[in-house]
Amino acid sequence: MRMNEPENPIGSGVELDLVPVACAMCGGSETKPRPVFEGYDYEYRTCDNRFRFVACSDCGHVYLSPRVRMEDIDRIYPRDYVVRVTEIEYPAFAPFRWLKLNVLDRGWNKKVIANLRPESRVLDIGAGFGGNLTYLAGLAPFPLQLSANDLKFEPEARSFLVDRGVTLIEGPVEEVQCEERFDAIICQQVIEHVVDPRRLVRWISDHLAPGGVVYLETPDLHGLSRYIFKNHWLALHTPRHFHLFSRKALTACVRGCDLEIAFHGAIVEASHWPGSLRIKLGMEPHAPRSTGWLYSLLSYDNFFTKCVSCMIDLSAIMLGLSTVSQALIARKPATAA
């Protein structure tokens, strides 16, 4: 299928060298991948390149190819890059901040905590400021030993986490030499960013204690909004997302690393609806509400927009449909060596 070639809407003046890659899931190199999505860096406008997501002709996995060279990876993560944290998506005192923390997030956190005990070791991969990690620790009725991983911790994040007794692990986690075995690992919206997802999940499996659990969260290739926004779907996050997982592909990846799936389903992600609409309408995705009335309506913290977005996702879940993100909890067998 040949897609239309729209005019470049970015105009950054930067063209990065791109390299074609093979499918990381099956290793097939003699494939003829089928284009699925095409587009630009609509969110941060770091470069003028046109990117393409393709489906592997051997296993069907969808991935970005060609993509930026690894030596240029910092070019597509600007200094103002927004890591998804509750404080950004759900500002203080907003009703949906309470809903996010006490209803939507509490559910999966409780599933993880049910497998823990006093002084259990918990690692958050791609932790950022550690919001997920410290929230889970606050819900647990007993003390936990906390560790946080990220490529690099900014000074503010480092200070915040160290002051709370969190052990920091810097660098690509799949390359980290670590003797520790964890009782729980959180990997939230990370696996789609890495070069080799199987290597990441294998590292997680190898570093879980017997009976330990992992919480994985990533965009769902077949999310309802994908069919509405297509090339302007916020979940593409071009060019920072290297992979888009179907539930089938994520299941195969996890089971292939000797983990047993305990839960796999859709979750509510209210912010992707206004974000995708902004991109579809050619608006600046991160512009403040003060930019204009339409920006105010499609703001991430607009009460009405949040209500509508949450209701759409909740309705989709009740109807058995996929939303923009999927969540998976898997366990390492208690008999594992």
Tab-separated table of N, CA, C and O in Angstrom, residues 49-145:
chain	number	residue	atom	x	y	z
A	49	ASN	N	12.739	14.860	8.986
A	49	ASN	CA	12.631	13.551	8.347
A	49	ASN	C	11.202	13.023	8.369
A	49	ASN	O	10.455	13.253	9.318
A	50	ARG	N	10.868	12.303	7.311
A	50	ARG	CA	9.597	11.581	7.261
A	50	ARG	C	9.877	10.141	7.686
A	50	ARG	O	10.747	9.474	7.120
A	51	PHE	N	9.150	9.665	8.693
A	51	PHE	CA	9.394	8.340	9.259
A	51	PHE	C	8.276	7.379	8.866
A	51	PHE	O	7.167	7.794	8.522
A	52	ARG	N	8.592	6.095	8.996
A	52	ARG	CA	7.646	5.070	8.571
A	52	ARG	C	7.661	3.896	9.547
A	52	ARG	O	8.723	3.388	9.913
A	53	PHE	N	6.479	3.501	9.988
A	53	PHE	CA	6.320	2.248	10.725
A	53	PHE	C	5.930	1.168	9.720
A	53	PHE	O	5.062	1.392	8.866
A	54	VAL	N	6.575	0.013	9.838
A	54	VAL	CA	6.315	-1.080	8.910
A	54	VAL	C	5.944	-2.344	9.672
A	54	VAL	O	6.272	-2.497	10.855
A	55	ALA	N	5.252	-3.243	9.004
A	55	ALA	CA	4.903	-4.541	9.578
A	55	ALA	C	5.814	-5.598	8.978
A	55	ALA	O	5.946	-5.698	7.750
A	56	CYS	N	6.449	-6.383	9.829
A	56	CYS	CA	7.334	-7.455	9.373
A	56	CYS	C	6.526	-8.480	8.574
A	56	CYS	O	5.462	-8.932	9.017
A	57	SER	N	7.023	-8.851	7.405
A	57	SER	CA	6.299	-9.810	6.572
A	57	SER	C	6.396	-11.229	7.114
A	57	SER	O	5.645	-12.109	6.700
A	58	ASP	N	7.308	-11.458	8.066
A	58	ASP	CA	7.456	-12.795	8.644
A	58	ASP	C	6.590	-12.994	9.885
A	58	ASP	O	5.863	-13.981	9.995
A	59	CYS	N	6.670	-12.036	10.849
A	59	CYS	CA	5.948	-12.229	12.116
A	59	CYS	C	4.843	-11.212	12.348
A	59	CYS	O	4.054	-11.353	13.284
A	60	GLY	N	4.786	-10.149	11.535
A	60	GLY	CA	3.722	-9.161	11.656
A	60	GLY	C	3.999	-8.039	12.632
A	60	GLY	O	3.198	-7.104	12.744
A	61	HIS	N	5.124	-8.092	13.367
A	61	HIS	CA	5.427	-7.039	14.340
A	61	HIS	C	5.619	-5.703	13.631
A	61	HIS	O	6.199	-5.636	12.542
A	62	VAL	N	5.135	-4.622	14.255
A	62	VAL	CA	5.219	-3.286	13.668
A	62	VAL	C	6.339	-2.504	14.342
A	62	VAL	O	6.386	-2.406	15.573
A	63	TYR	N	7.233	-1.950	13.534
A	63	TYR	CA	8.395	-1.246	14.074
A	63	TYR	C	8.798	-0.101	13.150
A	63	TYR	O	8.389	-0.040	11.984
A	64	LEU	N	9.605	0.813	13.673
A	64	LEU	CA	10.047	1.988	12.937
A	64	LEU	C	11.270	1.641	12.093
A	64	LEU	O	12.284	1.177	12.614
A	65	SER	N	11.176	1.863	10.781
A	65	SER	CA	12.315	1.626	9.898
A	65	SER	C	12.112	2.414	8.598
A	65	SER	O	11.048	2.315	7.980
A	66	PRO	N	13.132	3.219	8.225
A	66	PRO	CA	14.401	3.431	8.925
A	66	PRO	C	14.215	4.319	10.152
A	66	PRO	O	13.187	4.980	10.290
A	67	ARG	N	15.211	4.322	11.020
A	67	ARG	CA	15.158	5.143	12.227
A	67	ARG	C	16.494	5.853	12.416
A	67	ARG	O	17.454	5.604	11.676
A	68	VAL	N	16.553	6.725	13.404
A	68	VAL	CA	17.771	7.505	13.614
A	68	VAL	C	18.903	6.597	14.083
A	68	VAL	O	18.671	5.551	14.698
A	69	ARG	N	20.119	7.003	13.791
A	69	ARG	CA	21.281	6.278	14.288
A	69	ARG	C	21.375	6.465	15.799
A	69	ARG	O	20.982	7.495	16.337
A	70	MET	N	21.912	5.474	16.484
A	70	MET	CA	21.979	5.540	17.936
A	70	MET	C	22.850	6.700	18.408
A	70	MET	O	22.608	7.262	19.478
A	71	GLU	N	23.844	7.089	17.626
A	71	GLU	CA	24.681	8.222	18.030
A	71	GLU	C	23.925	9.552	17.951
A	71	GLU	O	24.382	10.566	18.493
A	72	ASP	N	22.764	9.545	17.284
A	72	ASP	CA	21.947	10.759	17.189
A	72	ASP	C	20.729	10.715	18.109
A	72	ASP	O	19.852	11.583	18.014
A	73	ILE	N	20.675	9.727	18.987
A	73	ILE	CA	19.460	9.525	19.774
A	73	ILE	C	19.126	10.735	20.636
A	73	ILE	O	17.952	11.069	20.845
A	74	ASP	N	20.151	11.442	21.131
A	74	ASP	CA	19.890	12.622	21.957
A	74	ASP	C	19.218	13.738	21.166
A	74	ASP	O	18.570	14.610	21.753
A	75	ARG	N	19.360	13.700	19.841
A	75	ARG	CA	18.775	14.758	19.010
A	75	ARG	C	17.252	14.693	19.001
A	75	ARG	O	16.594	15.710	18.768
A	76	ILE	N	16.693	13.508	19.221
A	76	ILE	CA	15.235	13.378	19.162
A	76	ILE	C	14.589	13.416	20.543
A	76	ILE	O	13.370	13.298	20.663
A	77	TYR	N	15.419	13.576	21.584
A	77	TYR	CA	14.911	13.767	22.946
A	77	TYR	C	15.364	15.145	23.424
A	77	TYR	O	16.420	15.275	24.044
A	78	PRO	N	14.602	16.189	23.128
A	78	PRO	CA	15.015	17.544	23.495
A	78	PRO	C	15.040	17.741	25.006
A	78	PRO	O	14.500	16.934	25.767
A	79	ARG	N	15.644	18.817	25.434
A	79	ARG	CA	15.802	19.073	26.868
A	79	ARG	C	14.455	19.275	27.552
A	79	ARG	O	14.325	19.038	28.749
A	80	ASP	N	13.452	19.728	26.798
A	80	ASP	CA	12.130	19.928	27.400
A	80	ASP	C	11.228	18.718	27.190
A	80	ASP	O	10.011	18.810	27.301
A	81	TYR	N	11.847	17.561	26.893
A	81	TYR	CA	11.061	16.346	26.675
A	81	TYR	C	10.253	16.018	27.920
A	81	TYR	O	10.783	15.981	29.034
A	82	VAL	N	8.964	15.774	27.735
A	82	VAL	CA	8.059	15.534	28.856
A	82	VAL	C	7.936	14.040	29.104
A	82	VAL	O	7.399	13.311	28.277
A	83	VAL	N	8.462	13.590	30.246
A	83	VAL	CA	8.250	12.216	30.666
A	83	VAL	C	6.872	12.143	31.297
A	83	VAL	O	6.499	12.994	32.099
A	84	ARG	N	6.101	11.142	30.922
A	84	ARG	CA	4.740	11.056	31.413
A	84	ARG	C	4.715	10.789	32.907
A	84	ARG	O	5.123	9.734	33.377
A	85	VAL	N	4.276	11.761	33.665
A	85	VAL	CA	4.097	11.607	35.103
A	85	VAL	C	2.745	12.175	35.474
A	85	VAL	O	2.200	13.031	34.794
A	86	THR	N	2.206	11.709	36.565
A	86	THR	CA	0.869	12.132	36.975
A	86	THR	C	0.797	13.637	37.182
A	86	THR	O	-0.199	14.280	36.867
A	87	GLU	N	1.879	14.243	37.708
A	87	GLU	CA	1.857	15.670	37.995
A	87	GLU	C	1.714	16.502	36.726
A	87	GLU	O	1.242	17.631	36.762
A	88	ILE	N	2.146	15.964	35.567
A	88	ILE	CA	2.043	16.699	34.308
A	88	ILE	C	0.690	16.464	33.660
A	88	ILE	O	0.003	17.387	33.245
A	89	GLU	N	0.278	15.206	33.573
A	89	GLU	CA	-0.972	14.892	32.891
A	89	GLU	C	-2.193	15.249	33.730
A	89	GLU	O	-3.247	15.571	33.203
A	90	TYR	N	-2.045	15.187	35.048
A	90	TYR	CA	-3.167	15.408	35.949
A	90	TYR	C	-2.735	16.395	37.029
A	90	TYR	O	-2.295	15.999	38.101
A	91	PRO	N	-2.806	17.708	36.756
A	91	PRO	CA	-2.293	18.713	37.683
A	91	PRO	C	-2.928	18.631	39.069
A	91	PRO	O	-4.030	18.114	39.249
A	92	ALA	N	-2.208	19.169	40.053
A	92	ALA	CA	-2.671	19.136	41.437
A	92	ALA	C	-4.058	19.763	41.555
A	92	ALA	O	-4.381	20.732	40.871
A	93	PHE	N	-4.875	19.176	42.423
A	93	PHE	CA	-6.219	19.638	42.753
A	93	PHE	C	-7.247	19.369	41.660
A	93	PHE	O	-8.425	19.610	41.856
A	94	ALA	N	-6.805	18.902	40.480
A	94	ALA	CA	-7.771	18.575	39.436
A	94	ALA	C	-8.494	17.286	39.813
A	94	ALA	O	-7.879	16.350	40.325
A	95	PRO	N	-9.796	17.201	39.575
A	95	PRO	CA	-10.543	15.989	39.940
A	95	PRO	C	-9.964	14.724	39.335
A	95	PRO	O	-9.983	13.664	39.961
A	96	PHE	N	-9.431	14.835	38.109
A	96	PHE	CA	-8.941	13.628	37.472
A	96	PHE	C	-7.586	13.194	38.006
A	96	PHE	O	-7.164	12.071	37.777
A	97	ARG	N	-6.901	14.062	38.709
A	97	ARG	CA	-5.689	13.625	39.404
A	97	ARG	C	-6.078	12.627	40.493
A	97	ARG	O	-5.448	11.582	40.659
A	98	TRP	N	-7.157	12.958	41.228
A	98	TRP	CA	-7.640	12.041	42.265
A	98	TRP	C	-8.088	10.726	41.637
A	98	TRP	O	-7.779	9.645	42.123
A	99	LEU	N	-8.828	10.817	40.523
A	99	LEU	CA	-9.305	9.613	39.845
A	99	LEU	C	-8.134	8.763	39.367
A	99	LEU	O	-8.126	7.538	39.541
A	100	LYS	N	-7.129	9.418	38.774
A	100	LYS	CA	-5.974	8.696	38.259
A	100	LYS	C	-5.259	7.946	39.378
A	100	LYS	O	-4.942	6.757	39.252
A	101	LEU	N	-5.019	8.641	40.496
A	101	LEU	CA	-4.252	8.043	41.584
A	101	LEU	C	-5.045	7.007	42.369
A	101	LEU	O	-4.526	5.944	42.712
A	102	ASN	N	-6.306	7.310	42.659
A	102	ASN	CA	-7.064	6.498	43.601
A	102	ASN	C	-7.951	5.434	42.969
A	102	ASN	O	-8.468	4.571	43.680
A	103	VAL	N	-8.140	5.500	41.662
A	103	VAL	CA	-8.967	4.494	40.999
A	103	VAL	C	-8.179	3.788	39.890
A	103	VAL	O	-7.968	2.578	39.932
A	104	LEU	N	-7.704	4.557	38.907
A	104	LEU	CA	-7.092	3.946	37.733
A	104	LEU	C	-5.739	3.315	38.047
A	104	LEU	O	-5.472	2.171	37.692
A	105	ASP	N	-4.847	4.061	38.708
A	105	ASP	CA	-3.520	3.523	39.015
A	105	ASP	C	-3.533	2.582	40.212
A	105	ASP	O	-2.726	1.661	40.298
A	106	ARG	N	-4.436	2.825	41.151
A	106	ARG	CA	-4.469	1.999	42.355
A	106	ARG	C	-4.692	0.524	42.010
A	106	ARG	O	-4.143	-0.367	42.660
A	107	GLY	N	-5.472	0.270	40.968
A	107	GLY	CA	-5.783	-1.111	40.614
A	107	GLY	C	-4.550	-1.930	40.309
A	107	GLY	O	-4.329	-2.991	40.904
A	108	TRP	N	-3.712	-1.456	39.371
A	108	TRP	CA	-2.541	-2.259	39.023
A	108	TRP	C	-1.504	-2.242	40.131
A	108	TRP	O	-0.784	-3.235	40.333
A	109	ASN	N	-1.405	-1.131	40.865
A	109	ASN	CA	-0.471	-1.100	41.989
A	109	ASN	C	-0.841	-2.136	43.045
A	109	ASN	O	0.025	-2.805	43.608
A	110	LYS	N	-2.133	-2.271	43.317
A	110	LYS	CA	-2.583	-3.259	44.297
A	110	LYS	C	-2.264	-4.678	43.840
A	110	LYS	O	-1.924	-5.547	44.647
A	111	LYS	N	-2.374	-4.924	42.528
A	111	LYS	CA	-2.034	-6.249	42.005
A	111	LYS	C	-0.559	-6.558	42.229
A	111	LYS	O	-0.179	-7.701	42.517
A	112	VAL	N	0.292	-5.543	42.084
A	112	VAL	CA	1.724	-5.735	42.320
A	112	VAL	C	1.999	-5.920	43.806
A	112	VAL	O	2.728	-6.833	44.220
A	113	ILE	N	1.404	-5.060	44.640
A	113	ILE	CA	1.648	-5.108	46.084
A	113	ILE	C	1.218	-6.445	46.678
A	113	ILE	O	1.833	-6.945	47.630
A	114	ALA	N	0.184	-7.058	46.098
A	114	ALA	CA	-0.300	-8.343	46.617
A	114	ALA	C	0.776	-9.423	46.574
A	114	ALA	O	0.684	-10.430	47.284
A	115	ASN	N	1.800	-9.222	45.745
A	115	ASN	CA	2.872	-10.206	45.627
A	115	ASN	C	4.099	-9.846	46.466
A	115	ASN	O	5.114	-10.546	46.397
A	116	LEU	N	4.007	-8.760	47.233
A	116	LEU	CA	5.164	-8.285	47.985
A	116	LEU	C	5.032	-8.573	49.471
A	116	LEU	O	3.970	-8.969	49.957
A	117	ARG	N	6.119	-8.343	50.178
A	117	ARG	CA	6.172	-8.517	51.626
A	117	ARG	C	7.094	-7.425	52.175
A	117	ARG	O	7.741	-6.711	51.398
A	118	PRO	N	7.184	-7.259	53.495
A	118	PRO	CA	8.078	-6.234	54.042
A	118	PRO	C	9.509	-6.372	53.517
A	118	PRO	O	10.046	-7.472	53.429
A	119	GLU	N	10.076	-5.233	53.125
A	119	GLU	CA	11.448	-5.134	52.609
A	119	GLU	C	11.627	-5.785	51.239
A	119	GLU	O	12.752	-6.071	50.819
A	120	SER	N	10.536	-6.001	50.509
A	120	SER	CA	10.661	-6.486	49.136
A	120	SER	C	11.412	-5.461	48.296
A	120	SER	O	11.323	-4.252	48.520
A	121	ARG	N	12.134	-5.952	47.295
A	121	ARG	CA	12.939	-5.092	46.430
A	121	ARG	C	12.154	-4.776	45.159
A	121	ARG	O	11.716	-5.689	44.453
A	122	VAL	N	12.005	-3.480	44.876
A	122	VAL	CA	11.206	-3.024	43.734
A	122	VAL	C	12.063	-2.120	42.853
A	122	VAL	O	12.709	-1.191	43.343
A	123	LEU	N	12.060	-2.378	41.548
A	123	LEU	CA	12.803	-1.573	40.577
A	123	LEU	C	11.834	-0.945	39.586
A	123	LEU	O	10.947	-1.621	39.060
A	124	ASP	N	12.020	0.351	39.314
A	124	ASP	CA	11.247	1.054	38.291
A	124	ASP	C	12.190	1.386	37.143
A	124	ASP	O	13.154	2.140	37.315
A	125	ILE	N	11.933	0.810	35.959
A	125	ILE	CA	12.756	1.051	34.774
A	125	ILE	C	12.210	2.263	34.024
A	125	ILE	O	11.021	2.345	33.746
A	126	GLY	N	13.106	3.201	33.675
A	126	GLY	CA	12.659	4.439	33.044
A	126	GLY	C	11.898	5.291	34.035
A	126	GLY	O	10.843	5.847	33.728
A	127	ALA	N	12.454	5.434	35.229
A	127	ALA	CA	11.715	5.992	36.364
A	127	ALA	C	11.475	7.491	36.285
A	127	ALA	O	10.515	7.991	36.866
A	128	GLY	N	12.349	8.239	35.580
A	128	GLY	CA	12.185	9.691	35.574
A	128	GLY	C	12.315	10.247	36.979
A	128	GLY	O	13.314	10.046	37.666
A	129	PHE	N	11.268	10.935	37.443
A	129	PHE	CA	11.254	11.479	38.799
A	129	PHE	C	10.778	10.458	39.829
A	129	PHE	O	10.659	10.777	41.007
A	130	GLY	N	10.487	9.237	39.390
A	130	GLY	CA	10.118	8.191	40.332
A	130	GLY	C	8.708	8.283	40.864
A	130	GLY	O	8.410	7.720	41.922
A	131	GLY	N	7.819	8.966	40.131
A	131	GLY	CA	6.451	9.121	40.612
A	131	GLY	C	5.732	7.798	40.806
A	131	GLY	O	5.047	7.585	41.811
A	132	ASN	N	5.887	6.874	39.840
A	132	ASN	CA	5.230	5.569	39.961
A	132	ASN	C	5.782	4.780	41.140
A	132	ASN	O	5.044	4.130	41.887
A	133	LEU	N	7.091	4.853	41.312
A	133	LEU	CA	7.757	4.084	42.366
A	133	LEU	C	7.350	4.571	43.751
A	133	LEU	O	6.991	3.773	44.627
A	134	THR	N	7.392	5.879	43.954
A	134	THR	CA	7.061	6.414	45.271
A	134	THR	C	5.568	6.279	45.567
A	134	THR	O	5.174	6.126	46.728
A	135	TYR	N	4.735	6.320	44.520
A	135	TYR	CA	3.300	6.121	44.735
A	135	TYR	C	3.023	4.697	45.191
A	135	TYR	O	2.263	4.465	46.139
A	136	LEU	N	3.660	3.712	44.534
A	136	LEU	CA	3.484	2.320	44.935
A	136	LEU	C	3.952	2.117	46.373
A	136	LEU	O	3.293	1.441	47.167
A	137	ALA	N	5.092	2.728	46.718
A	137	ALA	CA	5.616	2.592	48.076
A	137	ALA	C	4.659	3.192	49.096
A	137	ALA	O	4.514	2.675	50.214
A	138	GLY	N	3.977	4.280	48.715
A	138	GLY	CA	3.025	4.903	49.622
A	138	GLY	C	1.785	4.057	49.848
A	138	GLY	O	1.161	4.127	50.916
A	139	LEU	N	1.414	3.251	48.856
A	139	LEU	CA	0.248	2.377	48.994
A	139	LEU	C	0.552	1.125	49.808
A	139	LEU	O	-0.333	0.572	50.463
A	140	ALA	N	1.799	0.666	49.756
A	140	ALA	CA	2.159	-0.570	50.452
A	140	ALA	C	2.047	-0.384	51.964
A	140	ALA	O	2.477	0.641	52.497
A	141	PRO	N	1.496	-1.365	52.678
A	141	PRO	CA	1.337	-1.249	54.136
A	141	PRO	C	2.611	-1.591	54.905
A	141	PRO	O	2.576	-1.728	56.126
A	142	PHE	N	3.723	-1.730	54.180
A	142	PHE	CA	4.994	-2.078	54.817
A	142	PHE	C	6.127	-1.420	54.025
A	142	PHE	O	5.944	-1.009	52.870
A	143	PRO	N	7.315	-1.299	54.616
A	143	PRO	CA	8.438	-0.651	53.919
A	143	PRO	C	8.973	-1.514	52.782
A	143	PRO	O	8.933	-2.747	52.841
A	144	LEU	N	9.459	-0.843	51.731
A	144	LEU	CA	10.029	-1.520	50.572
A	144	LEU	C	11.428	-0.991	50.303
A	144	LEU	O	11.753	0.146	50.647
A	145	GLN	N	12.253	-1.807	49.661
A	145	GLN	CA	13.564	-1.371	49.197
A	145	GLN	C	13.414	-0.943	47.737
A	145	GLN	O	13.125	-1.773	46.878
